[in-house]
Coordinates of C-alpha atoms in Angstrom, one line a residue:
M11 CA 28.8 22.4 -28.9
P12 CA 27.2 20.6 -31.9
Q13 CA 23.6 22.0 -33.0
V14 CA 20.9 19.6 -33.1
P15 CA 20.2 19.7 -36.8
Q16 CA 16.7 20.4 -38.3
T17 CA 15.5 17.9 -41.0
F18 CA 13.2 20.2 -42.9
F19 CA 12.3 23.8 -43.3
D20 CA 9.7 24.6 -40.6
A21 CA 9.2 27.6 -38.1
L22 CA 11.8 25.9 -35.8
A23 CA 14.2 25.8 -38.5
V24 CA 13.6 29.7 -39.3
R25 CA 14.0 30.4 -35.5
T26 CA 17.3 28.2 -35.2
W27 CA 18.8 29.8 -38.4
C28 CA 18.1 33.5 -37.2
G29 CA 19.7 32.6 -33.9
L30 CA 22.8 31.0 -35.2
A31 CA 23.1 33.7 -37.9
L32 CA 23.0 36.5 -35.4
R33 CA 25.7 34.8 -33.4
A34 CA 27.8 34.2 -36.2
L35 CA 27.6 37.8 -37.3
G36 CA 28.2 38.9 -33.7
R37 CA 31.5 37.0 -33.8
A38 CA 32.5 38.3 -37.3
R39 CA 31.4 41.8 -36.9
E40 CA 34.5 43.5 -36.1
E41 CA 36.3 41.6 -38.7
I42 CA 33.8 42.6 -41.4
D43 CA 33.8 46.3 -40.3
A44 CA 37.7 46.3 -40.7
I45 CA 37.5 45.1 -44.3
N46 CA 34.5 47.4 -45.4
V47 CA 35.9 49.4 -48.5
Y48 CA 33.0 49.4 -50.8
P49 CA 30.8 51.1 -51.7
V50 CA 31.8 53.6 -48.8
A51 CA 34.7 53.0 -46.5
D52 CA 32.9 53.9 -43.3
G53 CA 33.7 50.6 -41.4
D54 CA 30.0 49.6 -40.5
T55 CA 29.1 46.7 -42.7
G56 CA 29.5 44.3 -39.9
T57 CA 27.6 46.1 -37.5
N58 CA 24.8 46.9 -40.0
L59 CA 24.3 43.3 -40.8
Y60 CA 24.3 42.3 -37.2
L61 CA 21.7 44.9 -36.4
T62 CA 19.6 43.7 -39.3
M63 CA 19.7 40.2 -38.4
E64 CA 19.1 41.1 -34.7
S65 CA 15.7 42.8 -35.8
A66 CA 14.8 39.7 -37.9
A67 CA 15.7 37.3 -35.0
A68 CA 13.5 39.5 -32.6
A69 CA 10.4 39.4 -34.8
V70 CA 10.6 35.6 -35.1
E71 CA 11.0 35.2 -31.3
A72 CA 7.8 37.4 -31.0
V73 CA 5.8 35.1 -33.2
F74 CA 6.9 32.0 -31.2
D75 CA 6.1 33.9 -27.9
G76 CA 2.5 34.6 -29.3
H77 CA 2.0 30.8 -29.9
G78 CA 3.2 29.7 -26.2
T79 CA 6.0 27.5 -25.2
L80 CA 4.8 24.0 -26.0
A81 CA 6.1 22.2 -29.2
E82 CA 3.0 21.5 -30.5
R83 CA 1.9 25.1 -30.4
K84 CA 4.8 26.2 -32.7
P85 CA 3.6 28.8 -35.4
P86 CA 3.3 28.0 -39.1
L87 CA 6.3 28.2 -41.3
A88 CA 4.5 31.0 -43.2
D89 CA 4.3 33.1 -40.0
A90 CA 7.9 32.6 -39.1
A91 CA 9.2 33.2 -42.5
R92 CA 7.1 36.4 -42.9
A93 CA 8.1 37.6 -39.5
M94 CA 11.9 37.2 -40.3
A95 CA 11.5 39.2 -43.3
H96 CA 9.5 41.9 -41.9
G97 CA 11.8 42.2 -38.9
A98 CA 14.8 42.6 -41.2
L99 CA 12.9 45.0 -43.5
I100 CA 12.1 47.4 -40.6
G101 CA 15.4 47.0 -38.9
A102 CA 17.7 47.1 -42.0
R103 CA 20.7 49.4 -41.6
G104 CA 23.1 50.5 -44.3
N105 CA 23.7 49.4 -47.9
S106 CA 24.6 45.8 -46.8
G107 CA 21.7 45.5 -44.2
T108 CA 19.1 46.6 -46.7
I109 CA 20.3 44.0 -49.4
L110 CA 20.3 41.3 -46.5
A111 CA 16.7 42.2 -45.9
Q112 CA 15.8 41.7 -49.5
L113 CA 17.5 38.3 -49.5
L114 CA 15.5 37.2 -46.4
R115 CA 12.3 38.7 -48.0
G116 CA 13.0 36.7 -51.2
M117 CA 13.4 33.3 -49.2
A118 CA 10.4 34.0 -47.2
Q119 CA 8.2 34.6 -50.4
V120 CA 9.1 30.9 -51.2
L121 CA 8.8 29.4 -47.8
A122 CA 5.5 31.3 -47.0
A123 CA 3.8 30.4 -50.2
D124 CA 1.0 27.8 -50.4
G125 CA 0.6 26.8 -46.9
E126 CA 2.7 25.1 -44.3
T127 CA 4.0 22.1 -46.3
A128 CA 4.7 23.3 -49.9
H129 CA 8.3 24.4 -49.5
T130 CA 10.1 22.6 -46.6
D131 CA 12.5 20.3 -48.4
G132 CA 15.7 20.7 -50.3
E133 CA 13.8 21.6 -53.5
G134 CA 12.1 24.5 -51.6
L135 CA 15.4 25.7 -50.1
R136 CA 16.9 25.6 -53.6
L137 CA 13.9 27.8 -54.9
A138 CA 14.3 30.2 -51.9
L139 CA 17.8 30.8 -52.5
R140 CA 17.3 31.5 -56.1
R141 CA 14.4 33.9 -55.3
A142 CA 16.5 35.6 -52.7
A143 CA 19.5 36.2 -55.1
D144 CA 17.3 37.5 -57.9
S145 CA 15.0 39.8 -55.8
A146 CA 18.3 41.3 -54.2
R147 CA 19.8 42.1 -57.4
H148 CA 16.4 43.5 -58.8
A149 CA 16.4 45.9 -55.6
V150 CA 19.8 47.6 -56.5
A151 CA 19.5 50.2 -59.1
H152 CA 22.9 49.6 -60.4
P153 CA 24.3 46.0 -59.6
V154 CA 27.9 45.7 -59.2
E155 CA 29.9 42.5 -59.5
G156 CA 32.3 41.7 -56.8
T157 CA 29.8 42.3 -54.0
V158 CA 27.3 40.6 -52.0
L159 CA 25.2 40.3 -55.0
S160 CA 27.7 38.1 -56.6
V161 CA 28.0 35.9 -53.6
A162 CA 24.3 35.4 -53.4
S163 CA 24.0 34.7 -57.1
A164 CA 26.9 32.0 -56.8
A165 CA 25.2 30.6 -53.6
A166 CA 22.0 30.0 -55.6
D167 CA 23.8 28.8 -58.7
A168 CA 25.6 26.0 -56.6
A169 CA 22.3 25.1 -54.9
D170 CA 20.5 24.7 -58.3
G171 CA 22.9 22.0 -59.4
T172 CA 22.6 19.9 -56.2
D173 CA 20.0 17.1 -55.4
G174 CA 19.3 16.0 -51.7
D175 CA 17.9 17.2 -48.4
C176 CA 18.2 20.9 -47.1
G177 CA 21.5 20.1 -45.4
A178 CA 23.1 19.0 -48.8
V179 CA 21.6 22.1 -50.5
A180 CA 22.8 24.5 -47.8
R181 CA 26.4 23.0 -48.0
A182 CA 26.3 23.5 -51.7
A183 CA 25.3 27.0 -51.5
Y184 CA 28.0 27.9 -48.7
G185 CA 30.7 26.3 -50.9
G186 CA 29.4 28.4 -53.9
A187 CA 29.4 31.5 -51.7
C188 CA 32.9 31.0 -50.4
A189 CA 34.2 30.4 -53.9
A190 CA 32.6 33.7 -55.0
L191 CA 33.8 35.7 -52.1
A192 CA 37.3 34.5 -52.6
A193 CA 37.0 36.0 -56.1
T194 CA 35.6 39.3 -55.3
P195 CA 39.1 41.1 -55.2
G196 CA 39.4 40.2 -59.0
Q197 CA 36.1 41.6 -59.8
L198 CA 36.3 44.9 -58.0
A199 CA 39.4 47.1 -58.3
V200 CA 38.9 48.8 -54.9
L201 CA 38.9 45.5 -53.0
E202 CA 42.2 44.4 -54.9
R203 CA 43.8 47.6 -54.1
A204 CA 42.9 47.2 -50.4
G205 CA 43.8 43.5 -50.3
V206 CA 40.5 42.4 -48.8
V207 CA 37.3 40.5 -49.9
D208 CA 33.9 42.3 -50.1
A209 CA 32.5 42.9 -46.6
G210 CA 28.8 42.3 -47.4
G211 CA 29.7 39.0 -49.1
R212 CA 31.9 38.0 -46.0
G213 CA 28.7 38.6 -44.0
L214 CA 26.5 36.5 -46.2
V215 CA 28.9 33.6 -46.1
A216 CA 28.6 33.8 -42.3
V217 CA 24.8 33.8 -42.7
L218 CA 24.9 30.7 -45.0
A219 CA 27.3 28.9 -42.6
A220 CA 24.5 29.3 -40.0
L221 CA 22.2 27.7 -42.4
V222 CA 24.5 24.7 -42.8
E223 CA 24.7 24.4 -39.2
T224 CA 21.0 24.7 -38.9
F225 CA 20.4 21.5 -41.1
T226 CA 23.6 19.4 -40.4
G227 CA 24.3 20.1 -36.8
E228 CA 27.9 21.3 -37.4
A229 CA 29.3 24.7 -38.6
P230 CA 31.3 24.4 -41.7
V231 CA 34.9 24.7 -41.6
F232 CA 36.0 28.2 -42.7
T233 CA 39.7 28.2 -41.9
A234 CA 41.2 29.4 -45.2
L235 CA 39.0 32.2 -45.8
E236 CA 39.1 33.4 -42.2
R237 CA 42.7 33.6 -42.6
H238 CA 42.6 35.5 -45.6
A239 CA 40.1 38.0 -44.1
R240 CA 42.2 38.4 -41.0
V241 CA 45.4 39.0 -42.7
A242 CA 43.6 41.6 -44.7
V243 CA 42.3 43.2 -41.5
D244 CA 46.0 43.4 -40.2
E245 CA 47.1 44.9 -43.3
T246 CA 44.3 47.4 -43.4
H247 CA 45.0 48.5 -39.8
T248 CA 48.7 48.8 -40.5
R249 CA 48.0 51.1 -43.5
V250 CA 45.9 53.3 -41.4
E251 CA 48.5 53.4 -38.7
D252 CA 51.2 54.4 -41.3
V253 CA 49.0 57.3 -42.6
S254 CA 48.5 58.4 -39.1
A255 CA 52.2 58.1 -38.0
S256 CA 53.1 60.1 -41.1
G257 CA 51.0 63.1 -40.3
A258 CA 49.0 62.9 -43.4
T259 CA 45.3 63.2 -43.2
A260 CA 43.5 60.0 -44.2
A261 CA 40.9 60.3 -47.0
T262 CA 37.4 60.8 -45.9
P263 CA 35.0 58.2 -46.7
C264 CA 32.8 60.6 -48.9
E265 CA 35.9 61.7 -51.0
G266 CA 35.0 61.4 -54.7
G267 CA 31.4 60.3 -53.7
P268 CA 28.0 61.7 -52.2
A269 CA 28.3 63.2 -48.6
F270 CA 25.2 61.7 -47.1
E271 CA 23.6 58.3 -46.5
V272 CA 19.9 58.6 -46.2
I273 CA 17.7 55.7 -44.9
Y274 CA 14.0 55.6 -44.2
L275 CA 11.0 53.3 -44.0
L276 CA 8.3 54.2 -46.5
E277 CA 4.6 53.4 -46.7
A278 CA 3.8 53.8 -50.4
D279 CA 2.2 51.8 -53.3
D280 CA 4.2 50.2 -56.0
S281 CA 3.7 52.8 -58.8
A282 CA 4.7 55.6 -56.4
V283 CA 7.9 53.6 -55.5
T284 CA 8.8 53.2 -59.3
R285 CA 8.7 56.9 -59.6
L286 CA 10.7 57.2 -56.4
R287 CA 13.6 54.9 -57.8
E288 CA 13.9 57.1 -60.8
R289 CA 13.9 60.3 -58.7
L290 CA 16.6 58.9 -56.3
D291 CA 18.6 57.5 -59.1
A292 CA 19.1 60.8 -60.5
L293 CA 20.1 62.4 -57.1
G294 CA 22.9 60.0 -56.0
D295 CA 24.1 56.4 -55.8
S296 CA 24.1 53.1 -54.1
L297 CA 20.3 53.1 -54.3
V298 CA 18.6 50.2 -52.8
V299 CA 14.9 49.9 -52.4
V300 CA 13.5 46.7 -50.9
G301 CA 10.2 45.8 -49.6
G302 CA 6.7 45.4 -51.0
D303 CA 2.8 45.1 -50.0
G304 CA 3.0 48.9 -49.0
L305 CA 6.1 49.1 -46.9
W306 CA 9.7 49.6 -48.3
N307 CA 13.0 50.4 -46.9
V308 CA 15.0 53.1 -49.0
H309 CA 18.6 53.6 -48.9
V310 CA 20.7 56.0 -50.9
H311 CA 23.8 58.0 -50.8
V312 CA 23.3 61.6 -51.9
D313 CA 24.7 65.2 -51.6
D314 CA 21.3 66.7 -51.0
A315 CA 19.8 64.7 -48.2
G316 CA 16.9 67.2 -48.1
A317 CA 15.9 66.3 -51.7
A318 CA 16.1 62.6 -50.9
V319 CA 13.6 62.9 -48.1
E320 CA 11.4 65.1 -50.0
A321 CA 11.1 62.5 -52.8
G322 CA 9.9 60.1 -50.1
V323 CA 7.2 62.5 -48.9
E324 CA 6.1 62.8 -52.6
A325 CA 5.9 58.9 -52.8
G326 CA 4.1 58.3 -49.6
R327 CA 4.8 58.5 -45.8
P328 CA 8.5 58.2 -44.9
Y329 CA 9.4 57.7 -41.2
R330 CA 12.3 56.4 -39.0
I331 CA 14.4 58.7 -41.3
R332 CA 18.2 58.5 -40.5
I333 CA 20.7 60.9 -42.1
T334 CA 24.4 60.2 -41.7
H335 CA 27.2 62.5 -42.9
F336 CA 30.0 60.1 -43.7
G337 CA 32.5 60.5 -41.1
L338 CA 30.6 62.8 -38.8
G339 CA 27.8 60.7 -37.3
D340 CA 23.9 61.5 -37.3
V341 CA 22.2 64.6 -38.7
H342 CA 18.8 64.8 -37.3
T343 CA 16.2 66.7 -39.4
T344 CA 14.6 68.5 -36.5
G345 CA 16.4 70.8 -34.1
A346 CA 19.7 70.7 -36.0
E347 CA 20.1 74.5 -35.8
R348 CA 19.9 74.7 -32.1
P349 CA 23.4 74.9 -30.2
P350 CA 24.1 71.5 -28.7
K351 CA 24.0 71.1 -24.8
E352 CA 27.3 70.7 -23.2
R353 CA 28.1 67.2 -22.8
A354 CA 29.1 65.6 -19.5
Q355 CA 32.5 64.1 -19.2
R356 CA 31.5 60.6 -18.1
A357 CA 28.4 58.5 -17.8
V358 CA 27.3 55.0 -17.0
V359 CA 24.7 53.3 -19.1
A360 CA 23.3 49.9 -17.6
V361 CA 20.8 47.3 -18.5
V362 CA 18.4 46.6 -15.5
P363 CA 15.9 43.7 -15.2
G364 CA 13.3 45.6 -13.0
E365 CA 11.9 48.8 -12.1
G366 CA 13.3 48.5 -8.6
L367 CA 16.9 48.2 -9.9
A368 CA 16.2 51.0 -12.5
G369 CA 15.6 53.2 -9.5
L370 CA 18.6 52.1 -7.6
Y371 CA 21.1 52.6 -10.5
G372 CA 19.3 56.0 -11.3
E373 CA 20.0 57.2 -7.8
A374 CA 23.6 56.1 -8.3
G375 CA 23.7 58.5 -11.5
A376 CA 23.4 55.8 -14.3
T377 CA 21.3 55.9 -17.4
T378 CA 19.2 52.9 -17.5
V379 CA 17.7 50.5 -20.1
L380 CA 14.9 48.4 -18.9
A381 CA 14.9 44.7 -19.7
R382 CA 11.6 43.2 -19.1
P383 CA 11.4 39.4 -18.7
G384 CA 11.6 37.8 -22.2
E385 CA 12.1 41.2 -24.0
P386 CA 15.9 41.9 -24.1
P387 CA 16.7 45.4 -25.3
A388 CA 17.9 45.7 -29.0
S389 CA 21.3 47.4 -29.6
G390 CA 19.4 50.4 -31.1
E391 CA 17.9 50.9 -27.5
L392 CA 21.5 50.7 -26.1
V393 CA 22.6 53.3 -28.6
A394 CA 19.7 55.6 -27.7
A395 CA 20.6 55.3 -24.0
V396 CA 24.3 56.3 -24.8
R397 CA 23.1 59.4 -26.7
R398 CA 20.8 60.2 -24.0
A399 CA 23.6 60.1 -21.3
H400 CA 25.0 63.1 -23.5
A401 CA 28.7 62.2 -22.3
R402 CA 32.1 62.2 -23.9
E403 CA 32.8 59.0 -22.1
V404 CA 30.6 56.2 -21.4
V405 CA 30.8 53.0 -19.4
L406 CA 28.2 50.4 -20.7
L407 CA 27.0 47.6 -18.2
P408 CA 25.0 45.0 -20.2
N409 CA 24.4 42.9 -17.0
D410 CA 23.5 39.9 -19.0
A411 CA 25.8 37.4 -20.7
E412 CA 23.2 37.0 -23.7
L413 CA 23.6 40.8 -24.4
R414 CA 27.3 40.6 -25.0
H415 CA 27.1 40.8 -28.8
T416 CA 24.2 43.3 -28.6
A417 CA 26.1 45.7 -26.5
A418 CA 29.3 45.2 -28.4
A419 CA 27.4 46.4 -31.5
A420 CA 26.0 49.4 -29.8
A421 CA 29.3 50.4 -28.4
E422 CA 30.8 50.2 -31.8
Q423 CA 28.0 52.5 -33.4
A424 CA 28.5 54.9 -30.5
R425 CA 32.2 55.0 -31.0
A426 CA 31.6 55.9 -34.8
E427 CA 29.6 58.9 -33.5
G428 CA 32.6 60.1 -31.7
I429 CA 31.8 58.8 -28.1
R430 CA 34.5 57.0 -26.1
V431 CA 32.8 53.8 -24.8
A432 CA 34.1 51.1 -22.6
L433 CA 32.1 47.9 -22.4
I434 CA 32.4 46.0 -19.1
P435 CA 30.9 42.4 -19.7
T436 CA 29.0 42.3 -16.7
R437 CA 26.7 39.0 -16.5
S438 CA 24.1 40.0 -13.9
A439 CA 22.8 43.2 -12.3
V440 CA 24.6 42.4 -9.1
Q441 CA 28.0 42.6 -10.9
G442 CA 26.9 45.8 -12.3
I443 CA 25.9 47.1 -8.6
A444 CA 29.6 46.2 -7.7
A445 CA 31.0 48.1 -10.6
L446 CA 28.8 51.1 -10.1
A447 CA 29.8 51.1 -6.3
V448 CA 33.5 51.9 -7.0
H449 CA 32.6 54.2 -10.1
E450 CA 34.5 57.5 -9.6
P451 CA 33.8 60.0 -12.6
E452 CA 36.8 62.3 -11.4
R453 CA 39.6 59.8 -12.2
R454 CA 41.1 58.9 -15.5
F455 CA 38.8 57.0 -17.7
D456 CA 41.1 53.9 -18.1
E457 CA 41.6 53.7 -14.2
D458 CA 37.9 54.0 -13.6
V459 CA 37.1 51.3 -16.2
V460 CA 39.8 48.9 -14.7
S461 CA 38.5 49.5 -11.3
M462 CA 35.0 48.8 -12.2
T463 CA 36.0 45.7 -14.2
S464 CA 37.8 44.4 -11.3
A465 CA 34.9 44.9 -8.9
A466 CA 32.5 43.2 -11.3
G467 CA 34.9 40.2 -11.9
A468 CA 35.4 39.8 -8.1
T469 CA 31.5 39.3 -7.8
R470 CA 30.0 35.9 -8.1
Y471 CA 26.5 36.1 -9.2
A472 CA 23.4 33.7 -8.8
E473 CA 19.8 33.7 -9.2
V474 CA 16.7 31.7 -8.0
A475 CA 14.0 31.1 -10.6
V476 CA 11.0 28.6 -11.4
A477 CA 11.7 26.1 -14.1
E478 CA 9.0 26.7 -16.9
R479 CA 9.4 23.2 -18.5
Q480 CA 11.1 19.9 -17.9
S481 CA 14.8 20.2 -19.1
W482 CA 18.3 18.6 -18.6
T483 CA 20.4 20.8 -16.3
M484 CA 24.0 20.5 -14.8
A485 CA 22.2 19.4 -11.6
G486 CA 20.1 16.8 -13.2
I487 CA 16.5 16.7 -14.8
C488 CA 14.2 19.4 -13.7
Q489 CA 10.5 19.4 -14.0
A490 CA 8.1 22.3 -14.5
G491 CA 7.5 24.2 -11.5
D492 CA 10.8 23.2 -9.7
V493 CA 12.8 25.9 -8.0
L494 CA 16.2 26.3 -9.8
G495 CA 19.4 27.8 -8.1
L496 CA 21.8 28.9 -10.7
V497 CA 25.2 30.0 -9.9
D498 CA 27.4 31.7 -12.6
G499 CA 24.9 31.0 -15.2
D500 CA 24.6 27.1 -14.6
V501 CA 22.0 25.3 -12.6
A502 CA 23.6 24.1 -9.4
V503 CA 20.6 23.5 -7.2
I504 CA 17.2 21.8 -7.8
G505 CA 14.5 22.2 -5.1
A506 CA 10.9 22.6 -4.1
D507 CA 11.1 25.6 -1.8
V508 CA 12.5 29.1 -2.6
T509 CA 14.0 29.7 0.6
A510 CA 15.6 26.5 1.2
T511 CA 17.0 26.7 -2.5
A512 CA 18.3 30.1 -2.0
R513 CA 20.1 29.1 1.3
A514 CA 21.7 26.2 -0.5
V515 CA 22.9 28.5 -3.3
L516 CA 24.4 31.0 -0.8
D517 CA 26.1 28.3 1.0
R518 CA 27.8 27.0 -2.2
M519 CA 29.0 30.7 -3.1
L520 CA 30.3 31.5 0.6
A521 CA 32.2 28.3 0.7
A522 CA 34.7 30.0 -1.4
G523 CA 34.8 33.0 0.9
G524 CA 33.3 36.4 0.7
E525 CA 32.7 39.8 2.5
L526 CA 29.5 41.1 1.2
V527 CA 26.1 39.4 0.1
T528 CA 23.8 41.4 -2.0
L529 CA 20.2 40.3 -2.4
V530 CA 17.8 41.6 -4.9
L531 CA 14.2 40.6 -4.4
G532 CA 11.6 40.2 -7.2
D533 CA 8.0 41.0 -6.7
E534 CA 7.0 37.2 -6.6
A535 CA 9.7 36.1 -4.0
P536 CA 8.3 35.3 -0.5
A537 CA 8.2 38.0 1.9
S538 CA 10.2 36.3 4.6
V539 CA 13.1 35.1 2.3
A540 CA 15.2 38.1 2.8
D541 CA 15.1 38.1 6.6
I542 CA 15.7 34.3 6.8
L543 CA 18.8 34.6 4.4
E544 CA 20.2 37.6 6.4
V545 CA 19.9 35.8 9.6
H546 CA 21.5 32.7 8.1
V547 CA 24.5 34.7 6.8
R548 CA 24.8 36.5 10.2
E549 CA 24.9 33.3 12.1
S550 CA 26.9 31.0 9.8
Y551 CA 29.4 33.4 8.3
L552 CA 31.3 35.8 10.4
A553 CA 32.2 39.3 9.2
V554 CA 30.0 38.8 6.1
D555 CA 27.5 41.8 5.5
T556 CA 24.3 41.7 3.7
V557 CA 22.5 44.3 1.8
V558 CA 18.9 43.9 0.5
Y559 CA 17.3 45.6 -2.5
R560 CA 13.9 45.5 -4.2
G561 CA 14.1 44.6 -7.7
G562 CA 10.4 44.7 -8.9
R563 CA 9.4 42.7 -11.9
Q564 CA 12.7 41.3 -12.8
G565 CA 11.9 37.8 -14.0
A566 CA 14.0 35.9 -11.3
L567 CA 12.6 35.6 -7.8
L568 CA 15.9 36.4 -6.4
L569 CA 19.4 37.6 -7.6
I570 CA 22.4 37.1 -5.2
G571 CA 25.8 38.6 -5.4
V572 CA 28.8 37.7 -3.3
E573 CA 31.9 40.0 -3.2

């Protein structure tokens, strides 16, 4: 579906770009992970870029939420741009994510300068792209050509030679980036040997494609390069399978290089960070230090992880310390000597929209992540829940169509830590309830996943909510305050009364048949609605049972499932 184009760089354009870039990285994440061979072949570049952009997008959304929902109350460009940069900085993951954070910070320095209107046109975008490329290159201790740095510089160079509005500049930058990406195997021997383009550069091209879509309304055609990357992915997988089939041991990611990746946020002044760069540069490689104004994100590959953390302590206050042994997963700096608790064989991790459902899922043995209205969980929260479940096998239930890419990224990271994860694409908590009802930990994992997936897929879902603003829907135009009945994600009924709308939704769903109706009541639903709907089902539909749960503060007035 074509995107409504933005005509200049304002806060809404920042928000649109972040959202489109996040979706683009979500689609390309597995492909990018598969071609990740430099600087370390640890297969996480796509995931790291996604997590970094996810943090940036969430920070921008928080700024918009703070200014209300009316268009005239949108935040200033400077606030949105700074939020994007700050969110990326604190959420940056891996070498690629840290560089992306600095690219976004460089752009924000131009966009946020001198008030709201100074840098909103094509000239401003050219300046922002140049600042982004230069600041990212400066942040890397030893820049290497054939990487995302080359792609960023080429994008800025192409933009420099272009006149016109933001759309024309974005197209030029994207074209320059694509050409530079295609050239990366000829610049870096490890890419040529693997037959792939640079993974970080591929991710940046996806982000720039989202920039083009933001200002033109259409995503650029990327067919030739996508074909090149996918062929490279297939060939890489084939090589790995050949090694496994021969009985040989594949080379570990850290062979010939440092054993640990160390990342932390650091509160320190500029002079201390200058000394820190020198200290870390002597300890290892792949050093990237980004940030400013007292807050920095530090990334380095070293053999002595303790020394890298100690260097941070000497420079200021390090926190959110993450130490990864390449190929082994996380090493936590506290409690590492204690013997690990025995893992359970299998667990279910589920996202739930309210406290009532969290209790229901918890009673059924699931580990839950609470998604409060307007506050969807980040992938890091889902990974933390998977770890908390402490099982060898985990079934993940996102219970929201919008969480598909977030859950996929979390599952991929958990798999990298040695946990077997199956993601069942549940779109509503009522589908999750149906899946959990047939969950049997004693049977084979694959059989359990198939059974749960089948139960979720056989459950139609709906919700009844109140419209917050006037908008177009599949059922016509709704006004603020109207009661909406959504079936399988689309508005099917617009009404004025909660109970009447819910009854109309139920009739539509049961017209195709059903054996069990599940009702989950939110705190703000009328007290009588459950009783009225139960009577309606009993009198109108023979042999259909109804079960009612209290969902608490779940956003929707009512969730409905029909199995």
